Coordinates of C-alpha atoms in Angstrom, one line a residue:
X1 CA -35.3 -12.1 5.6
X2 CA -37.6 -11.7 8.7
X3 CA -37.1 -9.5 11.8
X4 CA -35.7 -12.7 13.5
X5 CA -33.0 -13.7 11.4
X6 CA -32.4 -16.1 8.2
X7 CA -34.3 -19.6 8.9
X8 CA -33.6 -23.2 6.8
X9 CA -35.8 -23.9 3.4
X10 CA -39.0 -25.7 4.4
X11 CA -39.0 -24.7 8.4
X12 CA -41.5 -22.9 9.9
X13 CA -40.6 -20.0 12.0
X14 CA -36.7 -19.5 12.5
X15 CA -35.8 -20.0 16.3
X16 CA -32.2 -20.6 16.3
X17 CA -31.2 -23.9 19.0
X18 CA -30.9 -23.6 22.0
X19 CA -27.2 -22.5 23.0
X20 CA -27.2 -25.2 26.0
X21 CA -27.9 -28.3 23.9
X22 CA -25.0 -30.6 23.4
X23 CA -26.0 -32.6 20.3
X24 CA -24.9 -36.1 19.3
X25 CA -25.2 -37.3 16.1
X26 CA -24.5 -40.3 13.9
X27 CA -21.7 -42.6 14.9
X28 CA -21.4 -40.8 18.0
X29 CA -20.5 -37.6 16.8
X30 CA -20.5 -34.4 18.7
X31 CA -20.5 -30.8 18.0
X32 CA -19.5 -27.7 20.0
X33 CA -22.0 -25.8 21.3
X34 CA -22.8 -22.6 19.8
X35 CA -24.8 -19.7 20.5
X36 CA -25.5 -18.5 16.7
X37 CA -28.5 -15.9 16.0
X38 CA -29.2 -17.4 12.9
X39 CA -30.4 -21.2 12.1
X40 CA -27.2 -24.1 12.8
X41 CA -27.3 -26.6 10.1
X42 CA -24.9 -29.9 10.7
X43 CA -22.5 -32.0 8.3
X44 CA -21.3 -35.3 8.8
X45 CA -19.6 -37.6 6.1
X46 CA -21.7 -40.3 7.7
X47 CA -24.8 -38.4 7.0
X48 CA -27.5 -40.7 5.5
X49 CA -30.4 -40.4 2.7
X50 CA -32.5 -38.7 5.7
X51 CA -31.0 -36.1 6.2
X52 CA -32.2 -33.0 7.5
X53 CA -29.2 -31.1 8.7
X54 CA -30.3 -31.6 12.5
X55 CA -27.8 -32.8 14.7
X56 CA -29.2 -36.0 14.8
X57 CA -29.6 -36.1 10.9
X58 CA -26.9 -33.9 9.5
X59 CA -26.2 -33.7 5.6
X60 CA -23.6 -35.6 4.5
X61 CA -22.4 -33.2 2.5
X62 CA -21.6 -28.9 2.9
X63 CA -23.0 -28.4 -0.3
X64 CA -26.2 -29.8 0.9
X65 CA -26.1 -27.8 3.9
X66 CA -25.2 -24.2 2.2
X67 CA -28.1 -24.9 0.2
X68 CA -30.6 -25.7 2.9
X69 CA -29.5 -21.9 4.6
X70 CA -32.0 -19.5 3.4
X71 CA -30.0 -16.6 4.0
X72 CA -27.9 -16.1 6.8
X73 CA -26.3 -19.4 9.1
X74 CA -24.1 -21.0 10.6
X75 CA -22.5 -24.7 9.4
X76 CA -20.6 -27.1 11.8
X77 CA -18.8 -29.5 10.2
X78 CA -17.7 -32.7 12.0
X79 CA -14.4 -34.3 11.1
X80 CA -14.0 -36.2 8.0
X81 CA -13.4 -36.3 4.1
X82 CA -15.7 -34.7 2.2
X83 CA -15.9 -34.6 -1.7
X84 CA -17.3 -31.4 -2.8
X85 CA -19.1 -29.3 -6.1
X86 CA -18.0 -25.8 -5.8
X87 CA -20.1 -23.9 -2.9
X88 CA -21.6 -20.4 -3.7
X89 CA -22.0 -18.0 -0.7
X90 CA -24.5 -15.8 -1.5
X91 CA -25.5 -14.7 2.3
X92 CA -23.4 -13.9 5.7
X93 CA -22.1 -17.9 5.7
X94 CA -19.9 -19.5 8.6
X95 CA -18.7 -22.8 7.7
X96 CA -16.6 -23.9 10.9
X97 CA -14.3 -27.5 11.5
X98 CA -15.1 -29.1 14.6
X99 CA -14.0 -32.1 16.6
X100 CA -10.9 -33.4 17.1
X101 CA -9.5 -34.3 13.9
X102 CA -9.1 -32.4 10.6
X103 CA -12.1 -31.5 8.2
X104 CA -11.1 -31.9 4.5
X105 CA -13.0 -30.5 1.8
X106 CA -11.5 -31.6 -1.5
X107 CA -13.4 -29.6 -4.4
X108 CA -13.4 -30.5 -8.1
X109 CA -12.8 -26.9 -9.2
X110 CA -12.7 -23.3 -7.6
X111 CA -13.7 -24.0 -4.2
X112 CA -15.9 -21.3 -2.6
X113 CA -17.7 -18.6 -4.5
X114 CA -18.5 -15.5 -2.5
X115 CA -21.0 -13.2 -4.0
X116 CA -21.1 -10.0 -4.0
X117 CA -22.5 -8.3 -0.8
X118 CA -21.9 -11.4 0.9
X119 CA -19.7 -12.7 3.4
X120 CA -17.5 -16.2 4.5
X121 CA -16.5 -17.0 7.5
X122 CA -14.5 -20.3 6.7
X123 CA -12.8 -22.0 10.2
X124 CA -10.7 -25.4 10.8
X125 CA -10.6 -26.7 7.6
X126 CA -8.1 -28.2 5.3
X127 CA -9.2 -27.2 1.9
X128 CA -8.0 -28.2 -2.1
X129 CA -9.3 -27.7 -5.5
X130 CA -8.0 -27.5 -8.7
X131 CA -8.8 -24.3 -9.3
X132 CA -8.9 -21.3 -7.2
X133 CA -9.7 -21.7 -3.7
X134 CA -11.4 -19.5 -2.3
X135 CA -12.9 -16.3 -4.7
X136 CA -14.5 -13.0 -3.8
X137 CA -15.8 -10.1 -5.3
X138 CA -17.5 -6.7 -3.3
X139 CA -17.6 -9.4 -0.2
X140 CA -16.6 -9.8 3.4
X141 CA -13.6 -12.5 4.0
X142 CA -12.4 -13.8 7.2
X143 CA -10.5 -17.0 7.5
X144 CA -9.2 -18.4 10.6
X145 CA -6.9 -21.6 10.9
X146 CA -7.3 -22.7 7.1
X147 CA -4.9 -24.6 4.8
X148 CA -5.4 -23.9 1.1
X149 CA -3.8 -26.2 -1.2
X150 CA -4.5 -26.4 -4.8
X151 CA -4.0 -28.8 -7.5
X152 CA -2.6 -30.6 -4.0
X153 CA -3.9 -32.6 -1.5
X154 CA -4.5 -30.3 1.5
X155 CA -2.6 -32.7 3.4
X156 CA -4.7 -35.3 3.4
X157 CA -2.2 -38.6 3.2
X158 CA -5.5 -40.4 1.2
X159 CA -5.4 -38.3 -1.6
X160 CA -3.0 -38.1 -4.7
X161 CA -0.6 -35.1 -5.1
X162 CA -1.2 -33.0 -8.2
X163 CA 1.9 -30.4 -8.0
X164 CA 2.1 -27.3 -9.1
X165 CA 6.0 -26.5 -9.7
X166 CA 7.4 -23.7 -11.6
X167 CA 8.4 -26.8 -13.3
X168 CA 4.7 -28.2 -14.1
X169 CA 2.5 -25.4 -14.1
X170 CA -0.8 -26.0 -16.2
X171 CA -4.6 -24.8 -16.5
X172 CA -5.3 -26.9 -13.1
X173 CA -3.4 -24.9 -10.9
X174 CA -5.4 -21.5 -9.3
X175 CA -4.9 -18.9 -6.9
X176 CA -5.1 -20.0 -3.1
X177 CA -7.5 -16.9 -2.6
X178 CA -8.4 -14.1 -4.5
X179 CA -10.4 -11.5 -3.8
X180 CA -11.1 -8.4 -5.2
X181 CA -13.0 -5.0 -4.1
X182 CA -13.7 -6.6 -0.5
X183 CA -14.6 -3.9 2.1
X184 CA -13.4 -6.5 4.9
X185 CA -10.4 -9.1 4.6
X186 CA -8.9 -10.9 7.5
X187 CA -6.5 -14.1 7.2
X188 CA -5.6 -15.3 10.7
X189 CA -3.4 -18.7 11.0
X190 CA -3.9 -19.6 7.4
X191 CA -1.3 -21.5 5.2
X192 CA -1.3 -21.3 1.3
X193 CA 0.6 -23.8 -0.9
X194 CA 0.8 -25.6 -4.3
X195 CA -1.2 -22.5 -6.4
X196 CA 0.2 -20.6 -9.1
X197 CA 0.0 -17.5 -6.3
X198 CA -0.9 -17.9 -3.0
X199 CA -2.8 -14.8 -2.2
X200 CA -3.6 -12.4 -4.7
X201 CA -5.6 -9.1 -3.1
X202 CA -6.8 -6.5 -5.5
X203 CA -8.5 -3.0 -5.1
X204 CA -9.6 -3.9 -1.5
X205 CA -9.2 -1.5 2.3
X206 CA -9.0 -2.8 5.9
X207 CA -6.8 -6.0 5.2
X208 CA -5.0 -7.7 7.8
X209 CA -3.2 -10.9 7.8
X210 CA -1.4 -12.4 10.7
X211 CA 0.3 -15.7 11.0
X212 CA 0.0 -16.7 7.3
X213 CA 2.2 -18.8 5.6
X214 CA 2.7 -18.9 1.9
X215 CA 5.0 -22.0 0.7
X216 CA 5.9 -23.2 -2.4
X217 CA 3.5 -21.6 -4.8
X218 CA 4.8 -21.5 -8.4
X219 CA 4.0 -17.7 -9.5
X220 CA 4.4 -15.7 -6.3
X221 CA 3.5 -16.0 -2.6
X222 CA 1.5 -12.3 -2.0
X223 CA 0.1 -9.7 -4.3
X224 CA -1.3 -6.5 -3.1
X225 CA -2.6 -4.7 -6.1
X226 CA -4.1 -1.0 -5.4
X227 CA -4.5 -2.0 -2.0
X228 CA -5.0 0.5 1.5
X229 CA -4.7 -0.1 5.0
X230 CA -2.7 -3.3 4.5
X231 CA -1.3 -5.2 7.7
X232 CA 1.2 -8.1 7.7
X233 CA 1.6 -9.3 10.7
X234 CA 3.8 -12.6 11.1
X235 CA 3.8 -13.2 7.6
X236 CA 6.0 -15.8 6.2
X237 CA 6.6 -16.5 2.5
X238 CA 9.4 -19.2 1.7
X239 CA 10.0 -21.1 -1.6
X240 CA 7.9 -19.1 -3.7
X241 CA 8.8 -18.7 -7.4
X242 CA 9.3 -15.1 -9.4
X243 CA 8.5 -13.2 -6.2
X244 CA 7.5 -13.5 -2.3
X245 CA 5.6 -10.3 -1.8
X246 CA 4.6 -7.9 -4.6
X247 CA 3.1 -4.2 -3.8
X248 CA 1.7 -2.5 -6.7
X249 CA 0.0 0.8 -5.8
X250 CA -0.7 -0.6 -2.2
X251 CA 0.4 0.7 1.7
X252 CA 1.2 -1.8 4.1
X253 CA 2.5 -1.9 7.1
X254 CA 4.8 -5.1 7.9
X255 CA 5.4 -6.4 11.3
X256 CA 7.8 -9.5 12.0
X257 CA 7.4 -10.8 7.9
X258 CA 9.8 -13.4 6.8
X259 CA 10.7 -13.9 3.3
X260 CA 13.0 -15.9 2.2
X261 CA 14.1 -18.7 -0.7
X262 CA 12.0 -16.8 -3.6
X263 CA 12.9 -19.2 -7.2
X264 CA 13.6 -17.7 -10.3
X265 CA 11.0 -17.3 -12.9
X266 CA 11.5 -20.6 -15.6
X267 CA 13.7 -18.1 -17.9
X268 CA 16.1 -17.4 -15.0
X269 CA 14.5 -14.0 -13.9
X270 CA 13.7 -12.5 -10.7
X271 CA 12.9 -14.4 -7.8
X272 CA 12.6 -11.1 -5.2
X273 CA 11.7 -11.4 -1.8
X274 CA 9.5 -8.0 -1.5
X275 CA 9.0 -6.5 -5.0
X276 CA 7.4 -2.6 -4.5
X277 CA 6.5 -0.6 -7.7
X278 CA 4.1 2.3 -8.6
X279 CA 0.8 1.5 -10.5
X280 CA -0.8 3.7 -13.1
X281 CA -4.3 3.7 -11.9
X282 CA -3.7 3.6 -8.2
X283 CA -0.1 5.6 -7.9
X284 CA 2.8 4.4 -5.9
X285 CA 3.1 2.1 -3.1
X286 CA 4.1 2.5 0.4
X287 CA 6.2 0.4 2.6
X288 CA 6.4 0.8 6.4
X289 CA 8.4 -2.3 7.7
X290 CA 8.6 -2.3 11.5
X291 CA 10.2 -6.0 11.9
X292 CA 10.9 -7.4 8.3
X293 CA 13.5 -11.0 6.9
X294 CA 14.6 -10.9 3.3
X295 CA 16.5 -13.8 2.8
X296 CA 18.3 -16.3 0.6
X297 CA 16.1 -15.3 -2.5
X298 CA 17.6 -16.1 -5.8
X299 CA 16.9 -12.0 -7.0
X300 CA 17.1 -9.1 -4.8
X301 CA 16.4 -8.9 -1.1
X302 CA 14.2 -6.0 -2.0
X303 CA 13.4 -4.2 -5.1
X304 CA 12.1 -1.1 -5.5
X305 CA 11.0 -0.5 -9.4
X306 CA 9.4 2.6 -10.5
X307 CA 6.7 1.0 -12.5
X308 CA 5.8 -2.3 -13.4
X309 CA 6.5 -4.0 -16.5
X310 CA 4.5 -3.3 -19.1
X311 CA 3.4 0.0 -17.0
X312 CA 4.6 3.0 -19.1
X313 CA 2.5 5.8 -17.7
X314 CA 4.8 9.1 -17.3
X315 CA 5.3 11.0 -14.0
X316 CA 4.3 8.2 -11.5
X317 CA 5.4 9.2 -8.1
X318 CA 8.1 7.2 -6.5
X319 CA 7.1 3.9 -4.5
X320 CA 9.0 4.4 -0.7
X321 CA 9.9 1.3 1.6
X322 CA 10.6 2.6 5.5
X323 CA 12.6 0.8 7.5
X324 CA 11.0 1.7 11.2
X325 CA 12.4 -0.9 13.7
X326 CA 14.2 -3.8 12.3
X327 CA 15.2 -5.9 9.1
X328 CA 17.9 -8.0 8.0
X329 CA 18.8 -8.6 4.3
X330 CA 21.4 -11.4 3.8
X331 CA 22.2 -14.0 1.5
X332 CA 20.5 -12.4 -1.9
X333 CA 21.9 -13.7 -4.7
X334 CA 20.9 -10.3 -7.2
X335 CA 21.7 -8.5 -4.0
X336 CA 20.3 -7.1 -0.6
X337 CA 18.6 -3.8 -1.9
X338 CA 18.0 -2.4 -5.5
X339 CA 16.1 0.3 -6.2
X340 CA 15.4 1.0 -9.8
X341 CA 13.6 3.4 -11.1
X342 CA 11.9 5.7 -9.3
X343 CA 11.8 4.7 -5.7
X344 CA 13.3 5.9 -2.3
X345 CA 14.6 3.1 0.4
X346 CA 15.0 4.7 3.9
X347 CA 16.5 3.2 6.6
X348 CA 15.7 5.2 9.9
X349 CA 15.9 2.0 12.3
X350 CA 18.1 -0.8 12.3
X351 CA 19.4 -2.2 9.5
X352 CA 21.4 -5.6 8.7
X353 CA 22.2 -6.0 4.8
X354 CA 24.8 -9.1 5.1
X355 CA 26.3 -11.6 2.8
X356 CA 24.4 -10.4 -0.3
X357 CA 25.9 -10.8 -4.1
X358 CA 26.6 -8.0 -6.0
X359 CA 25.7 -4.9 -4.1
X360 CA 24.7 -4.7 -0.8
X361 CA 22.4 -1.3 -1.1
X362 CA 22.4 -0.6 -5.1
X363 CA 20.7 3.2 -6.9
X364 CA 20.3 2.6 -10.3
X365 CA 18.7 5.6 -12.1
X366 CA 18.5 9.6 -11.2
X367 CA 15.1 9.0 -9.4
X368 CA 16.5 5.9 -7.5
X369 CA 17.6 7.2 -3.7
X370 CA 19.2 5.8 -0.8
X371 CA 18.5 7.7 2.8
X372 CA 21.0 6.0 5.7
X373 CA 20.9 9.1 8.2
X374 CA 19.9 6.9 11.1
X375 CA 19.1 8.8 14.4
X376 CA 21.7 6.5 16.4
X377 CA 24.8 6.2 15.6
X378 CA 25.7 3.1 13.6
X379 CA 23.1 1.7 13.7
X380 CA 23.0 0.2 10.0
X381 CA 25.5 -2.3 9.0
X382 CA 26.4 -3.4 5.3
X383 CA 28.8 -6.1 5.1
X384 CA 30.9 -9.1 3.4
X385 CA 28.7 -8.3 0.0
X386 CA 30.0 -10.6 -2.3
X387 CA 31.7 -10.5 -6.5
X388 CA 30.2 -12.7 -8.0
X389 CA 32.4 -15.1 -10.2
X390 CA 32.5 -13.4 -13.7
X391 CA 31.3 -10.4 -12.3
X392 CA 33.4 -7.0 -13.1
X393 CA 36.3 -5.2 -10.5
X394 CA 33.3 -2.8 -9.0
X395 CA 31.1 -5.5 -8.1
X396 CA 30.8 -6.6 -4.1
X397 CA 30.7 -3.0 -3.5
X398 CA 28.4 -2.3 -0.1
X399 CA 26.6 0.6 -2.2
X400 CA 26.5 1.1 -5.6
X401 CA 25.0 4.6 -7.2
X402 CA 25.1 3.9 -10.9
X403 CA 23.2 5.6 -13.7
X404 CA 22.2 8.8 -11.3
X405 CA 21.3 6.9 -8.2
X406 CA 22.0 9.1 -5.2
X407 CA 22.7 8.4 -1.6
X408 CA 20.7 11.1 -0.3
X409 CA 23.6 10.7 2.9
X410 CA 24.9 8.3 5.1
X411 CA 24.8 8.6 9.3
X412 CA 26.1 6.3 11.4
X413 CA 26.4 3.4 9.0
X414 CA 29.1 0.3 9.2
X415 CA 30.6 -0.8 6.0
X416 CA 33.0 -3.4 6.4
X417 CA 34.0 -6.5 4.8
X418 CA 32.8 -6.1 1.4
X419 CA 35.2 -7.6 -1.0
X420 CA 34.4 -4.4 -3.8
X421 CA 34.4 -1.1 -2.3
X422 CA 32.3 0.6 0.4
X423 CA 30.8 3.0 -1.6
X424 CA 31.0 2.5 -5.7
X425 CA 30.0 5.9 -7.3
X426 CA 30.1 5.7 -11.3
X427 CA 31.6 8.6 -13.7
X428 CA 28.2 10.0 -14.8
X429 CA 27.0 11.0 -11.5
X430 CA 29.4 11.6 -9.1
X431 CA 27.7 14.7 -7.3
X432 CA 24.7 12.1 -6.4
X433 CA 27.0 11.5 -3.3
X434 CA 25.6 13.0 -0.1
X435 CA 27.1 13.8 3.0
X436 CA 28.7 11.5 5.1
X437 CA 29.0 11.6 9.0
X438 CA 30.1 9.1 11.7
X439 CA 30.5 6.3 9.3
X440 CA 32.4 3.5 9.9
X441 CA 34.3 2.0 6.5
X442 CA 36.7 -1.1 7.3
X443 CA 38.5 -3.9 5.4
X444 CA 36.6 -2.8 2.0
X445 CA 38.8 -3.1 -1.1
X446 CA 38.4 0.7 -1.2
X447 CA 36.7 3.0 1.3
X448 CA 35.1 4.8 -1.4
X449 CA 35.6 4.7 -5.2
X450 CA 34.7 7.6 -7.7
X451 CA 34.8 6.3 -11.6
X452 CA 35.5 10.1 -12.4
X453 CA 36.2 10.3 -16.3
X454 CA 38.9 13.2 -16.2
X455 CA 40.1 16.1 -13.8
X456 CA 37.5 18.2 -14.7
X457 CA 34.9 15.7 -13.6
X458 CA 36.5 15.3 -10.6
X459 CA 36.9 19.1 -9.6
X460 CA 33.0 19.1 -10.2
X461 CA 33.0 16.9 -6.9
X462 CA 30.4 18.2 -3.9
X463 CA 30.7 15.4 -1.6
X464 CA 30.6 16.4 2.5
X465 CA 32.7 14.1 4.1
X466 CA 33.0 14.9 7.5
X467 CA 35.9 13.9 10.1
X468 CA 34.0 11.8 12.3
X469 CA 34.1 9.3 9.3
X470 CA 36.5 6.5 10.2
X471 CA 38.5 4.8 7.1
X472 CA 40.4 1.5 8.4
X473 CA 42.0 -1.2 7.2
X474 CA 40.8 -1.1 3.9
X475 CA 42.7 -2.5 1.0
X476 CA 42.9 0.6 -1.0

């Protein structure tokens, strides 16, 4: 490539257009003007056998027009339907959607290839393929106001639906993207739905995506594998199956992130809204959510697991979710929060765990802690958890430390409503209860309840419960 830039296959010289020409193509078309650098190629679905990619005579066809870049460029694609091979981005490519209606690219397989070293900038398309849609490896990524559907239609009322359920998952349904090792990832305004996952981002730094939307993707909404430096901003997973959000060995920071309505698995199983575990070969992850939804999902609002399954590596450290600013956990059928394993859930900010089945804040395990020593006074709230039918006497319980969990201690924290106890500690650990100060516990079935074998387990009892605790109404 030349000192001036990439230039098209069989031009002389690579002058770029001039940024003040309005072109007009076929059928009247017109395309935005643009001040690119590199060489601007043009698509139109009424391109003819003449083509050249001017604006006059554009390709019919991306494809065509990817192909005529040699190196760098910039496509403009004018509205329309367009039936495509799989493109392969082997240069710094930006295919961008103009006019006023939508540009569809429906592709018989994966849909873009970006190579290695390369880099995509896709904008104002609709896009669908029947395998993955968009795949990259060591590359740059940055889509702006993209739909993704696969095995679907991209919304496009003129093409058939192929779905891909939990209930009809097969061979034709990919990922929405996937990329792996990128040095550069941004998703701004894009929507995901149909795939087996909707975004799957492995071993990859500087990531940001804001105002996604992941909907109705059979295997999972997000997965951050081994990831740094992640940012979810306005991120909103609903309908998912198994899991919204997954974490493995990542650190993300979420900002105002809804998820909510995660399915079960086809056995019954999970169906978590934000799943966090550790990772052998990148550690544990890290969880700093400063505005954060977890609701209505068929498994827990949250869980925290020390590993993942299948993951039996010793000594892992334990995977930490923050809670900085706000988040509300309601209406979680396997509960609001359940940490399992090793793990730590801190709630420094405002918290809202509501409605929830089984246990509103749940410690399973004696590397499973629970920190609610907020900095304001009551400012977290655990209420109306619910027993579920079947369910034994100690379920409904606000928090639950079973098996060695600990409440490492509770400031300023409501309980109230809950139709098991406020706080349910079992008979094997019943020193993993911290201290408690300026805690509010009213209309529980029991304020607290301590499953204490014999006397001599109970004289073993260091538990600081101060004064300013306030017990009220409570059944028991």
């Amino acid at each position: 490539m030349g000192a001036c830039g990439a230039r098209l296959k069989g031009s002389e010289g690579c002058s770029a257009l001039p940024s003040d020409v309005l072109p007009e193509g076929c059928l009247g078309i017109q395309y935005p003007t643009f001040g690119h650098p590199g060489p601007i190629v043009y698509v139109a679905s009424c391109g003819g056998a003449d083509a050249d990619g001017s604006p006059s005579k554009p390709f019919r066809s991306v494809g065509q027009a990817v192909s005529a870049l040699d190196g760098d460029g910039l496509v403009l694609i004018a509205s329309g339907t367009y039936e495509e091979s799989p493109l392969v981005v082997d240069a710094d490519v930006a295919l961008v959607g103009t006019g006023s209606s939508t540009v569809y690219l429906h592709m018989e397989g994966i849909g873009v290839r970006v190579s290695a070293g390369a880099s995509l900038a896709l904008q104002g398309v609709r896009l669908d393929a029947l395998g993955t849609g968009v795949l990259g490896s060591h590359a740059e990524l940055s889509l702006m106001d993209v739909r993704i559907a696969i095995g679907g239609n991209g919304g496009d009322p003129r093409m058939p639906t192929v779905g891909c359920s939990i209930e009809a998952m097969g061979e034709q349904c990919g990922v929405g993207l996937l990329a792996r090792d990128a040095a550069v990832l941004k998703l701004t305004k894009v929507d995901v739905a149909n795939a087996s996952v909707g975004v799957v981002i492995e071993r990859s730094a500087s990531v940001a995506l804001v105002e996604v939307n992941l909907e109705e993707n059979g295997r999972g909404g997000l997965v951050l594998h081994c990831c740094q430096a992640v940012t979810l901003d306005a991120v909103r997973a609903a309908g998912n199956g198994v899991f919204g959000i997954r974490a493995s060995g990542s650190m993300v920071s979420l900002d105002a992130t809804d998820v909510r309505e995660t399915a079960a698995a086809p056995d019954g199983s999970a169906g978590d809204g934000l799943l966090v575990v550790a990772f052998a070969d990148c550690s544990a992850s890290s969880i700093a959510a400063d505005g954060l939804t977890s609701a209505a999902n068929h498994g827990a609002g949250i869980l925290i697991r020390g590993q993942a399954e299948g993951d039996n590596s010793p000594g892992l450290p334990p995977s930490t979710v923050v809670i900085q600013g706000h988040a509300e956990i309601r209406d979680n059928q396997g509960g609001g929060v359940l940490v399992s394993g090793p793990g730590t859930f801190v709630a420094p900010g405002y918290l809202e765990v509501s409605d929830n089945d089984a246990a509103g804040l749940s410690a399973v395990g004696s590397a499973a802690r629970i920190d609610l020593r907020t900095p304001l006074t009551r400012d977290a709230s655990v209420a109306r958890t619910r027993r579920p039918v079947g369910a034994g006497p100690d379920a409904g319980a606000g928090i639950s430390l079973l098996d060695g969990g600990t409440l490492i201690g509770a400031l300023g924290v409501t309980l109230r409503d809950n139709t098991g106890p406020g706080i349910l500690v079992d008979s094997a650990v019943a020193t993993r209860l911290g201290s408690l100060s300026n805690n509010l516990l009213l209309r529980n079935e029991v304020g607290i309840r301590w499953l204490v074998a014999d006397a001599a387990e109970l004289l073993e009892l260091q538990v600081e419960i101060s004064s300013s605790n306030t017990f009220g109404e409570n059944d028991l």
